[in-house]
Amino acid sequence: SFDREARSAGVLACHAAAFDCVPAELGGALAERELLKNNTSCAGVEVIHTMQNVSCANATTWHAAVDGFHAAASGELAKSRQKVKENYPEFKETMPPSRPAEWAKAPVAPGLLPGYNEELELRTMKFVGADSSAIRCSWRYLRSRKPDHPRKGTSIPEPKLSVLIGMDSKDSMSALKVMGFGATFSFLARYKWGCDMLHANPEGF
């Protein structure tokens, strides 16, 4: 809402909540940067979140997740993005060039059922948070606003991206719990009454 005014004033306006996507973004960026030091292309980025000894989640993360899921499911997010395009015609998204045919087709996109990472010995599942969207948004921003960027310029193909949650391979119940809680959360967040319930009862999850 304030992009044009902020630019003219030389001010950077940014969100002040739900920064949980930052570690995934920085991790991916650092991995790509290290590859570029050796003149190696980055064909894929895989981020695996693991959690240990976590008893509760951050409040702002919880409420942002509820509102974010609802916005995506209700069409509110799509309308908001369309409004930005209409209000800021000077900002045109630049698409990346096609991936070279010789690039490895990895990482493999996760399915609905748990997978297994042999190297890390972890059960893995698709992470349904906003991390992948945030990473791709940063890629689009760099490509469109900084066309000569060394990692994400207009001449650099975009790597395949996969964001997963990793669980102890010996604990089958963890995967089942994640699937159960995820399905319940996704269903409730689709509806206004469900959002109200989730906002009021975060301890239930």
PDB file of C-alpha atoms in Angstrom:
ATOM      1  CA  SER A   1       0.000   0.000   0.000  1.00  0.00           C
ATOM      2  CA  PHE A   2       2.917   2.362   0.600  1.00  0.00           C
ATOM      3  CA  ASP A   3       5.482   1.227  -1.977  1.00  0.00           C
ATOM      4  CA  ARG A   4       5.454   4.287  -4.226  1.00  0.00           C
ATOM      5  CA  GLU A   5       5.414   6.775  -1.334  1.00  0.00           C
ATOM      6  CA  ALA A   6       8.151   4.910   0.511  1.00  0.00           C
ATOM      7  CA  ARG A   7      10.415   4.836  -2.542  1.00  0.00           C
ATOM      8  CA  SER A   8      10.005   8.538  -3.188  1.00  0.00           C
ATOM      9  CA  ALA A   9      10.919   9.258   0.454  1.00  0.00           C
ATOM     10  CA  GLY A  10      13.835   6.819   0.496  1.00  0.00           C
ATOM     11  CA  VAL A  11      12.184   4.732   3.207  1.00  0.00           C
ATOM     12  CA  LEU A  12      12.092   0.932   3.514  1.00  0.00           C
ATOM     13  CA  ALA A  13       8.742  -0.362   4.839  1.00  0.00           C
ATOM     14  CA  CYS A  14       8.655  -4.002   5.928  1.00  0.00           C
ATOM     15  CA  HIS A  15       6.508  -6.382   7.948  1.00  0.00           C
ATOM     16  CA  ALA A  16       7.131  -6.584  11.682  1.00  0.00           C
ATOM     17  CA  ALA A  17       5.773 -10.060  12.488  1.00  0.00           C
ATOM     18  CA  ALA A  18       6.063 -13.721  11.480  1.00  0.00           C
ATOM     19  CA  PHE A  19       9.703 -13.686  10.441  1.00  0.00           C
ATOM     20  CA  ASP A  20       9.989 -17.467  10.708  1.00  0.00           C
ATOM     21  CA  CYS A  21      10.660 -17.734   6.971  1.00  0.00           C
ATOM     22  CA  VAL A  22      13.945 -15.825   7.278  1.00  0.00           C
ATOM     23  CA  PRO A  23      16.132 -18.828   8.288  1.00  0.00           C
ATOM     24  CA  ALA A  24      14.904 -20.796   5.267  1.00  0.00           C
ATOM     25  CA  GLU A  25      15.550 -17.834   2.953  1.00  0.00           C
ATOM     26  CA  LEU A  26      19.017 -17.147   4.348  1.00  0.00           C
ATOM     27  CA  GLY A  27      19.917 -20.845   4.319  1.00  0.00           C
ATOM     28  CA  GLY A  28      19.005 -21.179   0.661  1.00  0.00           C
ATOM     29  CA  ALA A  29      20.810 -17.956  -0.254  1.00  0.00           C
ATOM     30  CA  LEU A  30      23.981 -18.976   1.598  1.00  0.00           C
ATOM     31  CA  ALA A  31      24.012 -22.389  -0.088  1.00  0.00           C
ATOM     32  CA  GLU A  32      23.678 -20.772  -3.520  1.00  0.00           C
ATOM     33  CA  ARG A  33      26.391 -18.231  -2.735  1.00  0.00           C
ATOM     34  CA  GLU A  34      28.852 -20.940  -1.741  1.00  0.00           C
ATOM     35  CA  LEU A  35      28.213 -22.767  -5.017  1.00  0.00           C
ATOM     36  CA  LEU A  36      28.794 -19.593  -7.014  1.00  0.00           C
ATOM     37  CA  LYS A  37      32.205 -19.188  -5.375  1.00  0.00           C
ATOM     38  CA  ASN A  38      33.239 -22.344  -7.238  1.00  0.00           C
ATOM     39  CA  ASN A  39      31.566 -21.220 -10.477  1.00  0.00           C
ATOM     40  CA  THR A  40      28.946 -23.928  -9.983  1.00  0.00           C
ATOM     41  CA  SER A  41      25.289 -23.494 -10.904  1.00  0.00           C
ATOM     42  CA  CYS A  42      22.572 -24.155  -8.339  1.00  0.00           C
ATOM     43  CA  ALA A  43      20.010 -26.510  -9.872  1.00  0.00           C
ATOM     44  CA  GLY A  44      17.996 -27.149  -6.704  1.00  0.00           C
ATOM     45  CA  VAL A  45      17.457 -26.003  -3.132  1.00  0.00           C
ATOM     46  CA  GLU A  46      16.016 -28.273  -0.447  1.00  0.00           C
ATOM     47  CA  VAL A  47      15.209 -26.917   3.008  1.00  0.00           C
ATOM     48  CA  ILE A  48      14.391 -29.389   5.797  1.00  0.00           C
ATOM     49  CA  HIS A  49      13.031 -28.033   9.078  1.00  0.00           C
ATOM     50  CA  THR A  50      13.686 -30.127  12.167  1.00  0.00           C
ATOM     51  CA  MET A  51      12.432 -29.345  15.661  1.00  0.00           C
ATOM     52  CA  GLN A  52      13.737 -30.670  18.946  1.00  0.00           C
ATOM     53  CA  ASN A  53      12.546 -29.991  22.484  1.00  0.00           C
ATOM     54  CA  VAL A  54       9.912 -27.536  21.255  1.00  0.00           C
ATOM     55  CA  SER A  55       7.020 -27.203  23.687  1.00  0.00           C
ATOM     56  CA  CYS A  56       5.156 -24.276  22.117  1.00  0.00           C
ATOM     57  CA  ALA A  57       5.062 -22.027  19.057  1.00  0.00           C
ATOM     58  CA  ASN A  58       5.450 -18.266  18.819  1.00  0.00           C
ATOM     59  CA  ALA A  59       2.103 -16.456  19.142  1.00  0.00           C
ATOM     60  CA  THR A  60       2.596 -14.170  16.142  1.00  0.00           C
ATOM     61  CA  THR A  61       3.569 -17.139  13.996  1.00  0.00           C
ATOM     62  CA  TRP A  62       0.415 -19.007  14.982  1.00  0.00           C
ATOM     63  CA  HIS A  63      -1.962 -16.126  14.268  1.00  0.00           C
ATOM     64  CA  ALA A  64      -0.172 -15.210  11.032  1.00  0.00           C
ATOM     65  CA  ALA A  65      -0.450 -18.841   9.876  1.00  0.00           C
ATOM     66  CA  VAL A  66      -4.190 -18.932  10.599  1.00  0.00           C
ATOM     67  CA  ASP A  67      -4.850 -15.692   8.705  1.00  0.00           C
ATOM     68  CA  GLY A  68      -2.490 -16.672   5.881  1.00  0.00           C
ATOM     69  CA  PHE A  69      -4.160 -20.046   5.280  1.00  0.00           C
ATOM     70  CA  HIS A  70      -7.584 -18.406   5.320  1.00  0.00           C
ATOM     71  CA  ALA A  71      -6.512 -15.681   2.884  1.00  0.00           C
ATOM     72  CA  ALA A  72      -5.175 -18.268   0.443  1.00  0.00           C
ATOM     73  CA  ALA A  73      -8.220 -20.551   0.720  1.00  0.00           C
ATOM     74  CA  SER A  74     -10.822 -17.766   0.485  1.00  0.00           C
ATOM     75  CA  GLY A  75      -9.265 -16.019  -2.502  1.00  0.00           C
ATOM     76  CA  GLU A  76      -8.391 -12.939  -0.461  1.00  0.00           C
ATOM     77  CA  LEU A  77      -4.674 -13.373  -1.176  1.00  0.00           C
ATOM     78  CA  ALA A  78      -5.194 -13.639  -4.935  1.00  0.00           C
ATOM     79  CA  LYS A  79      -7.339 -10.481  -4.905  1.00  0.00           C
ATOM     80  CA  SER A  80      -4.704  -8.626  -2.903  1.00  0.00           C
ATOM     81  CA  ARG A  81      -1.960  -9.570  -5.349  1.00  0.00           C
ATOM     82  CA  GLN A  82      -4.113  -8.533  -8.299  1.00  0.00           C
ATOM     83  CA  LYS A  83      -4.787  -5.171  -6.649  1.00  0.00           C
ATOM     84  CA  VAL A  84      -1.050  -4.599  -6.261  1.00  0.00           C
ATOM     85  CA  LYS A  85      -0.538  -5.280  -9.977  1.00  0.00           C
ATOM     86  CA  GLU A  86      -3.298  -2.813 -10.860  1.00  0.00           C
ATOM     87  CA  ASN A  87      -2.059  -0.088  -8.494  1.00  0.00           C
ATOM     88  CA  TYR A  88       1.595  -0.464  -9.451  1.00  0.00           C
ATOM     89  CA  PRO A  89       1.748  -1.027 -13.221  1.00  0.00           C
ATOM     90  CA  GLU A  90       5.385   0.118 -13.200  1.00  0.00           C
ATOM     91  CA  PHE A  91       6.327  -3.069 -11.372  1.00  0.00           C
ATOM     92  CA  LYS A  92       6.369  -5.878 -13.918  1.00  0.00           C
ATOM     93  CA  GLU A  93       7.458  -9.334 -12.899  1.00  0.00           C
ATOM     94  CA  THR A  94      10.406 -10.685 -14.863  1.00  0.00           C
ATOM     95  CA  MET A  95      10.280 -14.415 -15.524  1.00  0.00           C
ATOM     96  CA  PRO A  96      13.479 -16.463 -15.217  1.00  0.00           C
ATOM     97  CA  PRO A  97      15.002 -18.196 -18.261  1.00  0.00           C
ATOM     98  CA  SER A  98      14.259 -21.889 -18.770  1.00  0.00           C
ATOM     99  CA  ARG A  99      16.285 -24.420 -16.821  1.00  0.00           C
ATOM    100  CA  PRO A 100      19.063 -26.057 -18.879  1.00  0.00           C
ATOM    101  CA  ALA A 101      18.202 -29.596 -19.939  1.00  0.00           C
ATOM    102  CA  GLU A 102      21.363 -30.957 -18.319  1.00  0.00           C
ATOM    103  CA  TRP A 103      20.414 -29.642 -14.863  1.00  0.00           C
ATOM    104  CA  ALA A 104      19.488 -32.349 -12.379  1.00  0.00           C
ATOM    105  CA  LYS A 105      15.747 -32.651 -11.753  1.00  0.00           C
ATOM    106  CA  ALA A 106      16.219 -32.467  -8.006  1.00  0.00           C
ATOM    107  CA  PRO A 107      15.049 -32.125  -5.357  1.00  0.00           C
ATOM    108  CA  VAL A 108      12.038 -34.326  -6.027  1.00  0.00           C
ATOM    109  CA  ALA A 109       8.753 -32.595  -5.185  1.00  0.00           C
ATOM    110  CA  PRO A 110       7.235 -34.081  -2.014  1.00  0.00           C
ATOM    111  CA  GLY A 111       3.923 -35.889  -2.158  1.00  0.00           C
ATOM    112  CA  LEU A 112       1.131 -36.154   0.380  1.00  0.00           C
ATOM    113  CA  LEU A 113       2.679 -39.124   2.199  1.00  0.00           C
ATOM    114  CA  PRO A 114       5.903 -39.079   4.256  1.00  0.00           C
ATOM    115  CA  GLY A 115       9.179 -39.677   2.432  1.00  0.00           C
ATOM    116  CA  TYR A 116      12.606 -40.641   3.687  1.00  0.00           C
ATOM    117  CA  ASN A 117      15.945 -38.823   3.478  1.00  0.00           C
ATOM    118  CA  GLU A 118      18.618 -41.517   3.572  1.00  0.00           C
ATOM    119  CA  GLU A 119      21.513 -39.108   4.081  1.00  0.00           C
ATOM    120  CA  LEU A 120      19.972 -37.488   7.165  1.00  0.00           C
ATOM    121  CA  GLU A 121      17.939 -40.551   8.221  1.00  0.00           C
ATOM    122  CA  LEU A 122      14.783 -38.490   8.579  1.00  0.00           C
ATOM    123  CA  ARG A 123      11.175 -39.010   7.612  1.00  0.00           C
ATOM    124  CA  THR A 124      10.158 -35.984   5.585  1.00  0.00           C
ATOM    125  CA  MET A 125       6.884 -34.328   4.652  1.00  0.00           C
ATOM    126  CA  LYS A 126       5.990 -31.229   2.659  1.00  0.00           C
ATOM    127  CA  PHE A 127       6.125 -28.134   4.871  1.00  0.00           C
ATOM    128  CA  VAL A 128       2.867 -26.275   4.286  1.00  0.00           C
ATOM    129  CA  GLY A 129       4.021 -22.991   5.812  1.00  0.00           C
ATOM    130  CA  ALA A 130       4.817 -19.827   3.879  1.00  0.00           C
ATOM    131  CA  ASP A 131       8.546 -20.518   3.528  1.00  0.00           C
ATOM    132  CA  SER A 132       8.508 -21.576  -0.122  1.00  0.00           C
ATOM    133  CA  SER A 133       6.322 -18.596  -1.072  1.00  0.00           C
ATOM    134  CA  ALA A 134       8.598 -16.208   0.814  1.00  0.00           C
ATOM    135  CA  ILE A 135      11.718 -17.606  -0.855  1.00  0.00           C
ATOM    136  CA  ARG A 136      10.203 -17.372  -4.325  1.00  0.00           C
ATOM    137  CA  CYS A 137       8.966 -13.853  -3.564  1.00  0.00           C
ATOM    138  CA  SER A 138      12.525 -12.787  -2.734  1.00  0.00           C
ATOM    139  CA  TRP A 139      13.761 -14.412  -5.939  1.00  0.00           C
ATOM    140  CA  ARG A 140      11.154 -12.499  -7.974  1.00  0.00           C
ATOM    141  CA  TYR A 141      12.023  -9.253  -6.205  1.00  0.00           C
ATOM    142  CA  LEU A 142      15.748  -9.569  -6.922  1.00  0.00           C
ATOM    143  CA  ARG A 143      15.145 -10.593 -10.525  1.00  0.00           C
ATOM    144  CA  SER A 144      12.712  -7.722 -11.197  1.00  0.00           C
ATOM    145  CA  ARG A 145      14.372  -4.953  -9.195  1.00  0.00           C
ATOM    146  CA  LYS A 146      18.032  -5.995  -9.576  1.00  0.00           C
ATOM    147  CA  PRO A 147      18.368  -7.589 -13.034  1.00  0.00           C
ATOM    148  CA  ASP A 148      22.183  -7.830 -12.703  1.00  0.00           C
ATOM    149  CA  HIS A 149      22.082  -9.596  -9.331  1.00  0.00           C
ATOM    150  CA  PRO A 150      24.812 -12.313  -9.266  1.00  0.00           C
ATOM    151  CA  ARG A 151      22.467 -15.000  -7.891  1.00  0.00           C
ATOM    152  CA  LYS A 152      19.033 -14.000  -9.118  1.00  0.00           C
ATOM    153  CA  GLY A 153      19.542 -11.790 -12.150  1.00  0.00           C
ATOM    154  CA  THR A 154      17.395 -12.028 -15.261  1.00  0.00           C
ATOM    155  CA  SER A 155      19.934 -14.309 -16.974  1.00  0.00           C
ATOM    156  CA  ILE A 156      19.996 -16.963 -14.221  1.00  0.00           C
ATOM    157  CA  PRO A 157      17.533 -19.919 -14.292  1.00  0.00           C
ATOM    158  CA  GLU A 158      15.580 -20.538 -11.104  1.00  0.00           C
ATOM    159  CA  PRO A 159      16.498 -23.666  -9.103  1.00  0.00           C
ATOM    160  CA  LYS A 160      13.894 -26.239  -8.102  1.00  0.00           C
ATOM    161  CA  LEU A 161      12.735 -25.587  -4.554  1.00  0.00           C
ATOM    162  CA  SER A 162      11.501 -28.005  -1.908  1.00  0.00           C
ATOM    163  CA  VAL A 163      10.693 -27.146   1.717  1.00  0.00           C
ATOM    164  CA  LEU A 164      10.142 -30.096   4.057  1.00  0.00           C
ATOM    165  CA  ILE A 165       9.691 -30.895   7.716  1.00  0.00           C
ATOM    166  CA  GLY A 166      11.988 -33.627   9.021  1.00  0.00           C
ATOM    167  CA  MET A 167      11.122 -36.100  11.780  1.00  0.00           C
ATOM    168  CA  ASP A 168      12.928 -38.899  13.592  1.00  0.00           C
ATOM    169  CA  SER A 169      12.825 -41.921  11.287  1.00  0.00           C
ATOM    170  CA  LYS A 170      12.274 -44.233  14.266  1.00  0.00           C
ATOM    171  CA  ASP A 171       9.166 -42.395  15.453  1.00  0.00           C
ATOM    172  CA  SER A 172       6.314 -43.273  13.095  1.00  0.00           C
ATOM    173  CA  MET A 173       3.771 -41.510  15.309  1.00  0.00           C
ATOM    174  CA  SER A 174       5.404 -38.136  14.620  1.00  0.00           C
ATOM    175  CA  ALA A 175       4.514 -38.342  10.932  1.00  0.00           C
ATOM    176  CA  LEU A 176       0.953 -39.411  11.716  1.00  0.00           C
ATOM    177  CA  LYS A 177       0.542 -36.574  14.208  1.00  0.00           C
ATOM    178  CA  VAL A 178       1.827 -34.005  11.730  1.00  0.00           C
ATOM    179  CA  MET A 179      -0.562 -35.300   9.072  1.00  0.00           C
ATOM    180  CA  GLY A 180      -3.498 -35.261  11.493  1.00  0.00           C
ATOM    181  CA  PHE A 181      -2.823 -31.803  12.910  1.00  0.00           C
ATOM    182  CA  GLY A 182      -2.068 -30.422   9.451  1.00  0.00           C
ATOM    183  CA  ALA A 183      -5.312 -31.721   7.974  1.00  0.00           C
ATOM    184  CA  THR A 184      -7.359 -30.381  10.899  1.00  0.00           C
ATOM    185  CA  PHE A 185      -5.668 -26.979  10.783  1.00  0.00           C
ATOM    186  CA  SER A 186      -6.081 -26.662   7.004  1.00  0.00           C
ATOM    187  CA  PHE A 187      -9.794 -27.545   7.222  1.00  0.00           C
ATOM    188  CA  LEU A 188     -10.563 -25.118  10.047  1.00  0.00           C
ATOM    189  CA  ALA A 189      -8.557 -22.259   8.502  1.00  0.00           C
ATOM    190  CA  ARG A 190     -10.758 -22.341   5.400  1.00  0.00           C
ATOM    191  CA  TYR A 191     -13.718 -20.927   7.306  1.00  0.00           C
ATOM    192  CA  LYS A 192     -14.243 -17.777   9.367  1.00  0.00           C
ATOM    193  CA  TRP A 193     -15.675 -19.739  12.277  1.00  0.00           C
ATOM    194  CA  GLY A 194     -12.714 -22.092  12.091  1.00  0.00           C
ATOM    195  CA  CYS A 195     -10.268 -19.170  12.162  1.00  0.00           C
ATOM    196  CA  ASP A 196     -12.015 -17.776  15.225  1.00  0.00           C
ATOM    197  CA  MET A 197     -11.661 -21.165  16.916  1.00  0.00           C
ATOM    198  CA  LEU A 198      -7.963 -21.432  16.030  1.00  0.00           C
ATOM    199  CA  HIS A 199      -7.201 -17.903  17.187  1.00  0.00           C
ATOM    200  CA  ALA A 200      -8.974 -18.480  20.479  1.00  0.00           C
ATOM    201  CA  ASN A 201      -7.511 -21.945  21.189  1.00  0.00           C
ATOM    202  CA  PRO A 202      -3.862 -22.123  20.066  1.00  0.00           C
ATOM    203  CA  GLU A 203      -3.073 -24.441  22.972  1.00  0.00           C
ATOM    204  CA  GLY A 204      -5.175 -27.121  21.267  1.00  0.00           C
ATOM    205  CA  PHE A 205      -2.363 -27.602  18.783  1.00  0.00           C
TER     206      PHE A 205
END
